[in-house]
Amino acid sequence: MTSHQKVTIVGSGNWGSAIARIVGRTATENPGHFDKTIRMWVFEEMVNGRKLSEIINTDHENVKYLPGKKLPENVIAVPDLVESCKDASILIFVVPHQFVAGICKQLQGKLAPGTQAISLIKGMSQDPPSQTNGNSGLSVHKQGGIKLISEEITELLGIECNVLMGANLAHEVADDVFAEATIGELN
């Protein structure tokens, strides 16, 4: 019997919502590999007098960040970060790079054994100016060189983190336009 991968998308902006469309469809089309329910962590905010998570869960659309594009009904918005990641075997990170450290610190010690991550985040890790002696704010390895977001996720959570990058834009991915991407991994 195949173990069903439980996927959580950490982030719900335009890029997160575009990816949620693909991941939601993929889970539905591959029931032997994936749990049907895809959780998506939503930073809760009010949109036209309604909670964004409520809009996503009832109207199946992220009207603030990806208007006009329906999300699959199996994508469930969860406004509690830790709850959204509970028992997940795969975390897909799609948040702005400056929030990665804070998000990972909230998740420390709360992930299922064997959880893996993939980062779709563009940018590089940044430290607060107080930790960089007034320099640019980019995190630097002790031996020199800029720290990648995937390295920051691995260091903070103690889990493997792969990377998906490419010349792609959220609205094009949401429109199902051909997009090229590369997945990088260490092992």
Coordinates of C-alpha atoms in Angstrom, one line a residue, residues 3-150:
S3 CA 1.8 6.0 1.7
H4 CA -0.3 9.1 0.8
Q5 CA 1.7 12.3 0.9
K6 CA 0.0 15.1 2.8
V7 CA 0.8 18.4 1.2
T8 CA 0.7 21.9 2.8
I9 CA 1.3 25.1 0.8
V10 CA 2.9 27.6 3.1
G11 CA 1.7 30.9 1.6
S12 CA -1.3 32.1 -0.2
G13 CA -0.4 35.1 -2.3
N14 CA -0.6 35.1 -6.1
W15 CA 2.3 32.6 -6.4
G16 CA 1.0 30.3 -3.7
S17 CA -2.5 30.4 -5.1
A18 CA -1.3 29.7 -8.6
I19 CA 0.7 26.7 -7.3
A20 CA -2.3 25.6 -5.3
R21 CA -4.3 25.2 -8.5
I22 CA -1.6 22.7 -9.8
V23 CA -1.1 20.9 -6.6
G24 CA -4.8 20.5 -5.9
R25 CA -5.4 19.1 -9.4
T26 CA -2.4 16.8 -9.1
A27 CA -3.6 15.4 -5.8
T28 CA -7.0 14.7 -7.2
E29 CA -5.6 13.0 -10.3
N30 CA -3.2 10.9 -8.3
P31 CA -5.2 9.5 -5.3
G32 CA -2.7 6.6 -4.8
H33 CA 0.1 9.0 -4.0
F34 CA -1.4 12.1 -2.4
D35 CA -4.0 12.8 0.3
K36 CA -6.8 14.5 -1.6
T37 CA -7.0 17.5 0.8
I38 CA -4.3 20.2 0.2
R39 CA -4.0 22.6 3.0
M40 CA -2.9 26.2 2.3
W41 CA -1.7 28.4 5.1
V42 CA -3.4 31.8 4.7
F43 CA -2.3 34.9 6.6
E44 CA -5.7 35.9 7.7
E45 CA -7.0 39.3 6.5
M46 CA -10.3 40.9 5.9
V47 CA -11.5 41.4 2.3
N48 CA -14.7 43.2 1.7
G49 CA -15.9 42.4 5.2
R50 CA -15.1 38.7 5.0
K51 CA -12.1 36.6 6.2
L52 CA -9.9 35.7 3.3
S53 CA -9.8 32.0 4.4
E54 CA -13.6 32.0 4.4
I55 CA -13.7 33.4 0.9
I56 CA -11.2 30.8 -0.3
N57 CA -13.0 27.9 1.4
T58 CA -16.5 28.8 0.2
D59 CA -15.9 30.6 -3.2
H60 CA -12.7 28.7 -4.1
E61 CA -11.0 31.8 -5.2
N62 CA -8.3 34.0 -3.7
V63 CA -10.0 37.3 -4.6
K64 CA -7.3 39.4 -3.2
Y65 CA -4.2 37.9 -4.7
L66 CA -5.4 35.8 -7.7
P67 CA -8.8 37.2 -8.7
G68 CA -10.7 35.4 -11.4
K69 CA -8.9 32.1 -11.0
K70 CA -10.8 29.2 -9.3
L71 CA -8.9 27.0 -6.8
P72 CA -9.8 23.3 -6.7
E73 CA -12.3 22.5 -4.0
N74 CA -9.8 20.2 -2.3
V75 CA -7.5 23.2 -1.5
I76 CA -8.5 24.2 2.0
A77 CA -7.4 27.6 3.5
V78 CA -6.1 27.3 7.1
P79 CA -5.3 30.5 8.9
D80 CA -3.3 28.8 11.7
L81 CA 0.2 28.1 10.5
V82 CA 1.0 25.2 12.9
E83 CA -2.4 23.6 12.3
S84 CA -2.0 23.9 8.5
C85 CA 1.3 22.0 8.7
K86 CA 0.2 19.3 11.2
D87 CA 1.0 15.8 9.9
A88 CA 2.2 17.2 6.5
S89 CA 4.8 15.1 4.7
I90 CA 5.5 17.8 2.1
L91 CA 5.7 21.6 2.8
I92 CA 5.7 23.9 -0.3
F93 CA 7.1 27.3 0.7
V94 CA 5.8 30.2 -1.3
V95 CA 6.0 33.2 1.0
P96 CA 8.1 36.4 0.6
H97 CA 11.7 35.7 1.6
Q98 CA 11.7 38.1 4.5
F99 CA 9.1 36.1 6.4
V100 CA 10.8 32.7 6.1
A101 CA 12.8 32.8 9.4
G102 CA 9.7 33.9 11.5
I103 CA 7.5 31.2 9.9
C104 CA 10.1 28.5 10.4
K105 CA 10.6 29.5 14.0
Q106 CA 6.9 29.0 14.6
L107 CA 7.1 25.5 13.1
Q108 CA 10.2 24.3 15.0
G109 CA 9.6 21.0 16.8
K110 CA 6.0 20.8 15.4
L111 CA 6.5 18.9 12.2
A112 CA 5.9 15.2 11.5
P113 CA 9.0 13.0 11.3
G114 CA 10.3 12.8 7.8
T115 CA 8.7 16.0 6.6
Q116 CA 10.3 17.4 3.4
A117 CA 10.2 20.9 2.0
I118 CA 10.4 22.5 -1.4
S119 CA 11.0 26.2 -1.7
L120 CA 9.5 28.2 -4.6
I121 CA 10.7 31.4 -3.0
K122 CA 12.7 33.9 -5.1
G123 CA 15.3 36.0 -3.2
M124 CA 18.0 35.3 -0.6
S125 CA 18.0 35.0 3.1
Q126 CA 18.2 38.3 5.1
D127 CA 19.2 39.0 8.6
P128 CA 18.0 42.0 10.5
P129 CA 20.5 44.9 10.3
S130 CA 21.4 44.5 14.0
Q131 CA 22.9 41.1 13.1
T132 CA 24.8 42.2 10.0
N133 CA 26.7 45.1 11.5
G134 CA 24.8 47.5 9.3
N135 CA 25.6 45.7 6.1
S136 CA 23.1 44.8 3.4
G137 CA 21.1 42.4 5.6
L138 CA 21.9 39.3 3.5
S139 CA 22.7 36.2 5.6
V140 CA 26.2 35.0 5.1
H141 CA 27.7 31.6 5.8
K142 CA 30.3 31.5 8.5
Q143 CA 32.8 30.6 5.8
G144 CA 31.5 33.3 3.5
G145 CA 28.9 33.5 0.7
I146 CA 25.2 34.3 0.6
K147 CA 22.8 31.9 2.3
L148 CA 20.0 30.4 0.1
I149 CA 16.4 30.3 1.3
S150 CA 16.5 26.5 1.1

